[in-house]
PDB file of C-alpha atoms in Angstrom:
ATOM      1  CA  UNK A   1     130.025 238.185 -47.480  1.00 47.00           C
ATOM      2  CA  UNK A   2     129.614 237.005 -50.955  1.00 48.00           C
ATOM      3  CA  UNK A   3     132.035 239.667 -52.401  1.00 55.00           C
ATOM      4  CA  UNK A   4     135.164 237.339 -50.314  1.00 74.00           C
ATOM      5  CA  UNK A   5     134.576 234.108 -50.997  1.00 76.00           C
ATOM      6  CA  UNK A   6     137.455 232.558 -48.790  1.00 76.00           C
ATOM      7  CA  UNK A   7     135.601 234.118 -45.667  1.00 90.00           C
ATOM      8  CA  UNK A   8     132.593 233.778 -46.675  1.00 91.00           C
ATOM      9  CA  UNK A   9     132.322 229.924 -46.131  1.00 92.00           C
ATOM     10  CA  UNK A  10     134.007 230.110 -43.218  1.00 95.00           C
ATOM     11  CA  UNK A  11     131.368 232.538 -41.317  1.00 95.00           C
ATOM     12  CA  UNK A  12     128.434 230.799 -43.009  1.00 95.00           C
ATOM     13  CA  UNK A  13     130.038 227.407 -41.581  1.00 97.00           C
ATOM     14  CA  UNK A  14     130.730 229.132 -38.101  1.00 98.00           C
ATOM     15  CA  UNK A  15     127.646 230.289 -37.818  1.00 98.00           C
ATOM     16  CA  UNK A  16     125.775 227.217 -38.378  1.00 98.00           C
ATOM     17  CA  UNK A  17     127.982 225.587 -35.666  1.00 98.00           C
ATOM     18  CA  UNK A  18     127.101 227.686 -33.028  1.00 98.00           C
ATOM     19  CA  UNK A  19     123.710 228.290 -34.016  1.00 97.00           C
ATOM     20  CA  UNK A  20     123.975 232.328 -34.144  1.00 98.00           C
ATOM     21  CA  UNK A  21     123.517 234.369 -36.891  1.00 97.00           C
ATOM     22  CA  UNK A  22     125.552 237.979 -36.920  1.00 97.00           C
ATOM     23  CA  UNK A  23     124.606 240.910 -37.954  1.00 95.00           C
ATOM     24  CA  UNK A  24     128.452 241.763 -39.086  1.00 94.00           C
ATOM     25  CA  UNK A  25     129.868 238.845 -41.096  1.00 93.00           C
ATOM     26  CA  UNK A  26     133.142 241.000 -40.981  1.00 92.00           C
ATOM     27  CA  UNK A  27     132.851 240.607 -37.335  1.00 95.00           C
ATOM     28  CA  UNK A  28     132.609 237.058 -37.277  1.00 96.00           C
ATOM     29  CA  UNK A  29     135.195 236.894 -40.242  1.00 95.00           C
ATOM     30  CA  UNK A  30     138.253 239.001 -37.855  1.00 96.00           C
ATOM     31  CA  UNK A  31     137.030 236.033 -35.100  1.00 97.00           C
ATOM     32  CA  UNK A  32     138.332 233.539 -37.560  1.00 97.00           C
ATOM     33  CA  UNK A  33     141.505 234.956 -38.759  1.00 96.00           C
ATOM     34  CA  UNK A  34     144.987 233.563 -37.792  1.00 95.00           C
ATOM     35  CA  UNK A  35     146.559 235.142 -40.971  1.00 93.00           C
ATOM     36  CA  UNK A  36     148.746 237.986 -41.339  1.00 90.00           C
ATOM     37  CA  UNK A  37     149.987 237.611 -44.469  1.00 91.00           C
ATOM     38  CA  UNK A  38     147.772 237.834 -48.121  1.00 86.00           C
ATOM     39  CA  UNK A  39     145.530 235.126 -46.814  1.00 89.00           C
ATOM     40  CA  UNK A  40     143.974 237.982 -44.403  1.00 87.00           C
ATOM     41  CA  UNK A  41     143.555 240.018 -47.450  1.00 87.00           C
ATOM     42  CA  UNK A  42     139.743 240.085 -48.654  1.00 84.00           C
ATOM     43  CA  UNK A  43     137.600 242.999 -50.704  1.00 77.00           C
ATOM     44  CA  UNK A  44     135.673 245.298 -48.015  1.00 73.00           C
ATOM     45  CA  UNK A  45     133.961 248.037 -49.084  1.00 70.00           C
ATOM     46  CA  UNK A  46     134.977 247.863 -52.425  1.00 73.00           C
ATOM     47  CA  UNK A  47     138.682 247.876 -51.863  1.00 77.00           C
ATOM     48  CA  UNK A  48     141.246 245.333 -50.817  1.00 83.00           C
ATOM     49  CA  UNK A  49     142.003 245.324 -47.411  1.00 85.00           C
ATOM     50  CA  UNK A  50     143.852 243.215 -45.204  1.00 89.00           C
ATOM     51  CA  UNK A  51     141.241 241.696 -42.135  1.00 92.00           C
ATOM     52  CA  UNK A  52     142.732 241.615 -38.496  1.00 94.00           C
ATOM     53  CA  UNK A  53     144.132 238.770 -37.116  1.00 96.00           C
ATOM     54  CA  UNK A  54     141.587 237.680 -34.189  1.00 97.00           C
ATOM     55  CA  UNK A  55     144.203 237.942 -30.766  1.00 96.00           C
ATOM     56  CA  UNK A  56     142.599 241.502 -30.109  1.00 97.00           C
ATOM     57  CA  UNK A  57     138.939 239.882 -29.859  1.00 98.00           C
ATOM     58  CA  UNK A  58     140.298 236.541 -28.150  1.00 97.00           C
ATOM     59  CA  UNK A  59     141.290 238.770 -25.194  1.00 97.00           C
ATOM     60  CA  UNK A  60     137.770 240.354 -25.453  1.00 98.00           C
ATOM     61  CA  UNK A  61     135.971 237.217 -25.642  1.00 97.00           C
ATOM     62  CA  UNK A  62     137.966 235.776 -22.597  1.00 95.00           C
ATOM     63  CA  UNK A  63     136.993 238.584 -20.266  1.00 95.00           C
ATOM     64  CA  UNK A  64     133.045 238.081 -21.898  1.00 96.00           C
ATOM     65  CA  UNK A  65     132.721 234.692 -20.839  1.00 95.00           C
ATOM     66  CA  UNK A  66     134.970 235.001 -17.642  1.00 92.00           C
ATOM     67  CA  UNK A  67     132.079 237.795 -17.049  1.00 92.00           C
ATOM     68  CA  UNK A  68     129.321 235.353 -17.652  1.00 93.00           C
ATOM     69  CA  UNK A  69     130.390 232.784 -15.520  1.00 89.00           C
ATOM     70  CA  UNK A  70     130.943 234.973 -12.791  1.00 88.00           C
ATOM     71  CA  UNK A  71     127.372 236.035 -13.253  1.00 88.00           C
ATOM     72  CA  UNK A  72     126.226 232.032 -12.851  1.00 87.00           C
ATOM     73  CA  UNK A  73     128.424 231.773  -9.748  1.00 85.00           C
ATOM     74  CA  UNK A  74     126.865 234.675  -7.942  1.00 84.00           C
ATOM     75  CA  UNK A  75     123.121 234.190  -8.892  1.00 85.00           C
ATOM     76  CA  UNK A  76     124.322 230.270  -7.242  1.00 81.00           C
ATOM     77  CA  UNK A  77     125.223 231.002  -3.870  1.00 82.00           C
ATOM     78  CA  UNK A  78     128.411 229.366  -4.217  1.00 81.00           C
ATOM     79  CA  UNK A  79     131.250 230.100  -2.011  1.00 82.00           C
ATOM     80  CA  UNK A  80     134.338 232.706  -3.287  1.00 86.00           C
ATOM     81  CA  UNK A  81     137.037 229.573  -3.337  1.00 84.00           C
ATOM     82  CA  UNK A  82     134.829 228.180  -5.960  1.00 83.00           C
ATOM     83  CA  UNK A  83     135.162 230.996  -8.227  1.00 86.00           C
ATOM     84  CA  UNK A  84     138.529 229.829  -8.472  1.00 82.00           C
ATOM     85  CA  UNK A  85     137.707 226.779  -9.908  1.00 83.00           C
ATOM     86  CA  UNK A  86     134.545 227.845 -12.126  1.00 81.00           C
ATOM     87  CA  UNK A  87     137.080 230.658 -13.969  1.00 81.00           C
ATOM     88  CA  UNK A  88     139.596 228.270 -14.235  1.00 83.00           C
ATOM     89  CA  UNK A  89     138.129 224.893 -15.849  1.00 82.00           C
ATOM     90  CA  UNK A  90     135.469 226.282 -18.645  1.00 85.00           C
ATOM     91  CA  UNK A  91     137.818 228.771 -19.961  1.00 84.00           C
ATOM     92  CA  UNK A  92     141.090 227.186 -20.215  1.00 89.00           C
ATOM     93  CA  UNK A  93     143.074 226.872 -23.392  1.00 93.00           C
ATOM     94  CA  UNK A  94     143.169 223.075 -23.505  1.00 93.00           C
ATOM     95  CA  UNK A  95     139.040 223.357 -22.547  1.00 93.00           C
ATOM     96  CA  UNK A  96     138.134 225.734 -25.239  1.00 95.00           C
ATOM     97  CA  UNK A  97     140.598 223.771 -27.606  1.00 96.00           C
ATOM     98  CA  UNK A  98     138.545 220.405 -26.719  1.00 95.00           C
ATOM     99  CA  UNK A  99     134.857 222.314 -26.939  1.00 96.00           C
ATOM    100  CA  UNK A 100     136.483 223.910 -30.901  1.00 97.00           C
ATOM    101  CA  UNK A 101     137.682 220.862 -32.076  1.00 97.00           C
ATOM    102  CA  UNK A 102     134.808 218.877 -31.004  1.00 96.00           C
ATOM    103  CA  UNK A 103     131.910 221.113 -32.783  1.00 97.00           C
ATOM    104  CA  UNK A 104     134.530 221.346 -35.786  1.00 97.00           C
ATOM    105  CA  UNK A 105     135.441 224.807 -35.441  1.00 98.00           C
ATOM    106  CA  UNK A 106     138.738 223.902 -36.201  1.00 96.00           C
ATOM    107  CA  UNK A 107     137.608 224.020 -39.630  1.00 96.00           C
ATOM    108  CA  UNK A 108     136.433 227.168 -39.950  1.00 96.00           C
ATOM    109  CA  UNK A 109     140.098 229.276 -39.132  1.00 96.00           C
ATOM    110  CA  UNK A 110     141.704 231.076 -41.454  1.00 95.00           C
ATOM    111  CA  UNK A 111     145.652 230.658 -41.744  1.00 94.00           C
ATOM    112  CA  UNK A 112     148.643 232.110 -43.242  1.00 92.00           C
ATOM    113  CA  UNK A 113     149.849 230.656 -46.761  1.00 89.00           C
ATOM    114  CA  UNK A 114     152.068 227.587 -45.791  1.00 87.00           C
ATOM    115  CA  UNK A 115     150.120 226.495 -42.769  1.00 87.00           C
ATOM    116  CA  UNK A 116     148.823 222.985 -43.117  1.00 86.00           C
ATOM    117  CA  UNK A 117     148.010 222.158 -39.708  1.00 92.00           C
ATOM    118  CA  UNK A 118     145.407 223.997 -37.051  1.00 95.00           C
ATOM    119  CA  UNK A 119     146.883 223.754 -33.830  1.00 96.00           C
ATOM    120  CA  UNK A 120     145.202 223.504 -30.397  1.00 96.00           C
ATOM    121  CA  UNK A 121     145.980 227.050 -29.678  1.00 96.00           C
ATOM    122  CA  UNK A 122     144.665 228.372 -32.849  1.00 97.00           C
ATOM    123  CA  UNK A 123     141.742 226.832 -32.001  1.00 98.00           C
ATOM    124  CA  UNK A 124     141.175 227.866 -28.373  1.00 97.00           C
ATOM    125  CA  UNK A 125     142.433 231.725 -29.959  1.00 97.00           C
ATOM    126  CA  UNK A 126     139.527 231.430 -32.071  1.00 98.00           C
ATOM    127  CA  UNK A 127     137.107 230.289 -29.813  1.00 98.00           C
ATOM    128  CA  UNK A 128     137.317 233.252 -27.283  1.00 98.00           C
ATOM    129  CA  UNK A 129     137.646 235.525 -30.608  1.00 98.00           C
ATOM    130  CA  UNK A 130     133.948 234.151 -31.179  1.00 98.00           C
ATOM    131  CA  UNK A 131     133.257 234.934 -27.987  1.00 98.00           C
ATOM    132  CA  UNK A 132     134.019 237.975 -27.675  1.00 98.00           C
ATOM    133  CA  UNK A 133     132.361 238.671 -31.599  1.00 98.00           C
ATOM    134  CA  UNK A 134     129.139 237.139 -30.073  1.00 98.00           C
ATOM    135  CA  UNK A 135     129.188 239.344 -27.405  1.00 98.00           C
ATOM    136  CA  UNK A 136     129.746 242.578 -29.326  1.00 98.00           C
ATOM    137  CA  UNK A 137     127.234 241.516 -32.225  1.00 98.00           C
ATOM    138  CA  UNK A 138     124.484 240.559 -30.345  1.00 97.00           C
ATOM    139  CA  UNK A 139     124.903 241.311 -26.344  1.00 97.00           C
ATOM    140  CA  UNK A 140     124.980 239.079 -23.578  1.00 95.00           C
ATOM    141  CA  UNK A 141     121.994 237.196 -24.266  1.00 95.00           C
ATOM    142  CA  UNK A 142     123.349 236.265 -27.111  1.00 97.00           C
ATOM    143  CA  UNK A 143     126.722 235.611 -25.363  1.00 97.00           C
ATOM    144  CA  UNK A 144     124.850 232.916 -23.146  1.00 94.00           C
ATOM    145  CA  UNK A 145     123.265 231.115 -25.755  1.00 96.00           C
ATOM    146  CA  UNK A 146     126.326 230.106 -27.552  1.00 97.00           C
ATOM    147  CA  UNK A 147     128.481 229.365 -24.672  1.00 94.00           C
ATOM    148  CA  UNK A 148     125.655 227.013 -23.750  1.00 93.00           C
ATOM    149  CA  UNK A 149     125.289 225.740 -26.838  1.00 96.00           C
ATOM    150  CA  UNK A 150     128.730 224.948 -26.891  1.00 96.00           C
ATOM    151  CA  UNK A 151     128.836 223.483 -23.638  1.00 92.00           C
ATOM    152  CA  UNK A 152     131.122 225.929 -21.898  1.00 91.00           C
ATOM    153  CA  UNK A 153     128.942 226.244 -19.042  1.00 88.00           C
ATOM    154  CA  UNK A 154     128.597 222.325 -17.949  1.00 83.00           C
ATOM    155  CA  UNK A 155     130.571 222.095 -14.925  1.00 79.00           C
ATOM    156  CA  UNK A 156     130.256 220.487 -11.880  1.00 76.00           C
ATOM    157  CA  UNK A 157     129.575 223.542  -9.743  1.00 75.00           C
ATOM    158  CA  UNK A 158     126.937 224.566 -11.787  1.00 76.00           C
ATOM    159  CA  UNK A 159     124.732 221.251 -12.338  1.00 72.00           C
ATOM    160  CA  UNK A 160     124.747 220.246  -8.831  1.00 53.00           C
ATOM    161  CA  UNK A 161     123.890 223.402  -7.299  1.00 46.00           C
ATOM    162  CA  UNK A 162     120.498 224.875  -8.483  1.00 50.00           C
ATOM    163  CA  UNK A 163     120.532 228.545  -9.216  1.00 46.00           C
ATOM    164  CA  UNK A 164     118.845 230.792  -7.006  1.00 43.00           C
ATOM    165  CA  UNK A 165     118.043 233.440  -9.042  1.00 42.00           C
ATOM    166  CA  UNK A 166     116.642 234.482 -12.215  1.00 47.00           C
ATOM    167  CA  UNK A 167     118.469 235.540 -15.331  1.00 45.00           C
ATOM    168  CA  UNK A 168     117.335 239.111 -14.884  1.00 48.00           C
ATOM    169  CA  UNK A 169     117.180 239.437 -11.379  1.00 46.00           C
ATOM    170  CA  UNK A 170     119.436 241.709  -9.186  1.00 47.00           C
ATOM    171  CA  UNK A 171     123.259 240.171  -8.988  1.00 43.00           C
ATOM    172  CA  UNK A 172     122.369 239.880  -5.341  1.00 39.00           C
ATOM    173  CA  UNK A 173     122.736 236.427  -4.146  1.00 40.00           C
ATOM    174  CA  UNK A 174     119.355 234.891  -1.917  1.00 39.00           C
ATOM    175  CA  UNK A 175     121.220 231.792  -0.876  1.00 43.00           C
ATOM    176  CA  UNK A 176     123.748 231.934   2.087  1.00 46.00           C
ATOM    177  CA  UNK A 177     127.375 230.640   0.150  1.00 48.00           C
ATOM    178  CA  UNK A 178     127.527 228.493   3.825  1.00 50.00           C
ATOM    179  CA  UNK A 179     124.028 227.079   3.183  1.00 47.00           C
ATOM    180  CA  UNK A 180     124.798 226.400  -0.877  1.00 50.00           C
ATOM    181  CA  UNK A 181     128.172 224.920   0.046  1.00 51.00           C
ATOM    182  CA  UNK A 182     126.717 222.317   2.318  1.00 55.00           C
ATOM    183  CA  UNK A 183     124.092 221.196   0.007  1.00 54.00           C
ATOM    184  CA  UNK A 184     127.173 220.819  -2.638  1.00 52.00           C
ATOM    185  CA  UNK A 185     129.355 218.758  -0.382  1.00 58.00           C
ATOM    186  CA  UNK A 186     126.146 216.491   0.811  1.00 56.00           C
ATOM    187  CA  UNK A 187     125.619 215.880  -2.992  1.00 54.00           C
ATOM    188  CA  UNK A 188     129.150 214.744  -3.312  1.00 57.00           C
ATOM    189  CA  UNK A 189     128.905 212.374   0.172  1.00 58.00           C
ATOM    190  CA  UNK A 190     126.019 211.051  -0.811  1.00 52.00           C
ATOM    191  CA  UNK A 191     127.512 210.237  -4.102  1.00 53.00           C
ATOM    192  CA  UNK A 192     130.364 208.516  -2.148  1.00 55.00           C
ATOM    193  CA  UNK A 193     128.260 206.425   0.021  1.00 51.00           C
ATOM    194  CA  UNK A 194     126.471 204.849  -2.734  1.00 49.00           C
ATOM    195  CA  UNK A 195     129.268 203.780  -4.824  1.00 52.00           C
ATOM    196  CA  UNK A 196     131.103 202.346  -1.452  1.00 55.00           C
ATOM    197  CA  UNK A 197     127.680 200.841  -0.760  1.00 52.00           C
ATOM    198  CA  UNK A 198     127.808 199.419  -4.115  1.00 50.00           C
ATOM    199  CA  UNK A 199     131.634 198.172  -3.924  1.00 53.00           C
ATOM    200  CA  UNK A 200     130.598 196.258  -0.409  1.00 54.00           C
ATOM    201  CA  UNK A 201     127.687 194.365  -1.819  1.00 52.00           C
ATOM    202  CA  UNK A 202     129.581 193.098  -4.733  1.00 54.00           C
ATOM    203  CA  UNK A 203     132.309 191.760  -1.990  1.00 53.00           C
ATOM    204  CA  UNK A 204     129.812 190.260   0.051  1.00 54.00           C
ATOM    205  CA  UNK A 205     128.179 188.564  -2.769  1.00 55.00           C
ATOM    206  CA  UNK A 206     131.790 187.242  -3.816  1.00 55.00           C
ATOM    207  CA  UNK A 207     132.554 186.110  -0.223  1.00 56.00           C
ATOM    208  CA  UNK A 208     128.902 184.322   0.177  1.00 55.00           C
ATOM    209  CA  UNK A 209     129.476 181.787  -2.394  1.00 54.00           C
ATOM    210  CA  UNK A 210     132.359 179.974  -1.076  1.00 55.00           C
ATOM    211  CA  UNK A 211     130.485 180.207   2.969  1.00 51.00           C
ATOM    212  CA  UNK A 212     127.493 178.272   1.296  1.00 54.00           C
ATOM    213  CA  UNK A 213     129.762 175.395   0.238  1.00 55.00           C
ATOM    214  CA  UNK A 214     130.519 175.104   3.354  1.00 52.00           C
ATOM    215  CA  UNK A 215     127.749 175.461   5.877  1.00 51.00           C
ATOM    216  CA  UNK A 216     129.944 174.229   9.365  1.00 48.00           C
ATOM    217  CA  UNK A 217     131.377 177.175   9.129  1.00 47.00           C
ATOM    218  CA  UNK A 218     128.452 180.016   8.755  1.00 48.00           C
ATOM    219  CA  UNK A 219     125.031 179.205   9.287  1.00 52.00           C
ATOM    220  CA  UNK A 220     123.090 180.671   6.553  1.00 47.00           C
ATOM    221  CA  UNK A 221     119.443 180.107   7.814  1.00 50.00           C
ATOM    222  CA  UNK A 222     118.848 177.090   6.007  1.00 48.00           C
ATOM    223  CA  UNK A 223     117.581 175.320   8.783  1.00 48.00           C
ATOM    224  CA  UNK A 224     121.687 173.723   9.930  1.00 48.00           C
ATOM    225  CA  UNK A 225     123.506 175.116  12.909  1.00 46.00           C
ATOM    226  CA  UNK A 226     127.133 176.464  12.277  1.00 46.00           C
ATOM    227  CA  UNK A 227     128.777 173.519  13.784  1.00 46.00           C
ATOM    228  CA  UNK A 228     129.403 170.046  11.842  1.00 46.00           C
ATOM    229  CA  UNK A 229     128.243 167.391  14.395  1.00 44.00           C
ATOM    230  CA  UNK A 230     131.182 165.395  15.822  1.00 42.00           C
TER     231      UNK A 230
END
């Protein structure tokens, strides 16, 4: 996009960011627009036009990555109630606001004349709008990689449950959600027990100091009994 400069270093910065290249800069251009007003206005096709504002492709990018997440949480096993939870966490606004603001996309919006400050909902607007350009550019393999890359897929539910089918499998689960279920809440006891184990051997190494000074009371195998001879 060399013939609008403003936009121009905004894809090229985008892009390099979430390590995708597209195949329609004027794609990834619409993602990044907040403007309405003659900041949206660039040179396309040899005539001034005025570029969308990106609320039309957030909504598109939302249902993308709601749809690629629900693809992870079948091919997992994991139980309906945790769908819940998996379409709630990745995708929220103050989620995708953290995930924008911490890769710098922040930097790449596009605002209306008089706008100094990106705000957390820009942000999280533009992120789905990349989505959602991702997914219509290059398809949802392409889709994955950059929500990976951006770390929209680390969650709980998915690292601790192994998945149980291949990318291009059948979206038929192999894994009972009872069986998967268990092995996620005998992850999380397990991960309980230790740090309680942990928390009791630090108090009984606090309490065995003071019982050492004074041996009539607890015999510690050193040979004394547990009584002070009268």
């Amino acid at each position: 996009m060399t013939f609008c400069p403003r936009f121009s270093r905004r894809v090229s910065e985008c892009e390099s960011i979430i390590a995708y290249e597209f195949s329609s800069k004027t794609l990834c251009a619409q993602a990044l627009n907040t403007a309405v007003d003659a900041m949206s206005v660039c040179i396309l096709d040899g005539s001034f036009k005025a570029m969308p504002k990106n609320d039309r492709l957030a909504v598109y990018g939302d249902s993308a990555a709601a749809s690629y997440l629900c693809s992870l949480w079948i091919k997992r096993g994991l139980a309906k109630h945790c769908w819940t939870t998996l379409r709630r966490d990745p995708n929220s606004n103050d989620n995708l606001a953290q995930v924008g603001m911490g890769h710098g996309l922040d930097r790449c919006i596009n605002m209306n004349g008089g706008t100094t400050r990106v705000s957390s909902g820009m942000v999280a607007t533009a992120v789905e709008a990349i989505l959602g350009a991702v997914d219509i550019d290059g398809g949802r393999d392409a889709l994955a990689r950059v929500m990976n890359h951006l770390g929209l897929t680390q969650h709980a539910l998915l690292s601790w449950v192994p998945s149980q089918l291949p990318w291009n499998s059948p979206v038929i689960s192999a894994c009972d959600p009872g069986v998967c279920l268990g092995r996620l809440l005998k992850k999380g006891q397990e991960r309980i027990l230790c740090q309680l184990g942990c928390h009791w051997s630090s108090l009984l190494t606090f309490l065995k100091k003071p019982f050492r000074q004074a041996p009539w009371i607890m015999d510690w195998g050193d040979g004394e009994t547990g009584v002070a001879a009268e």
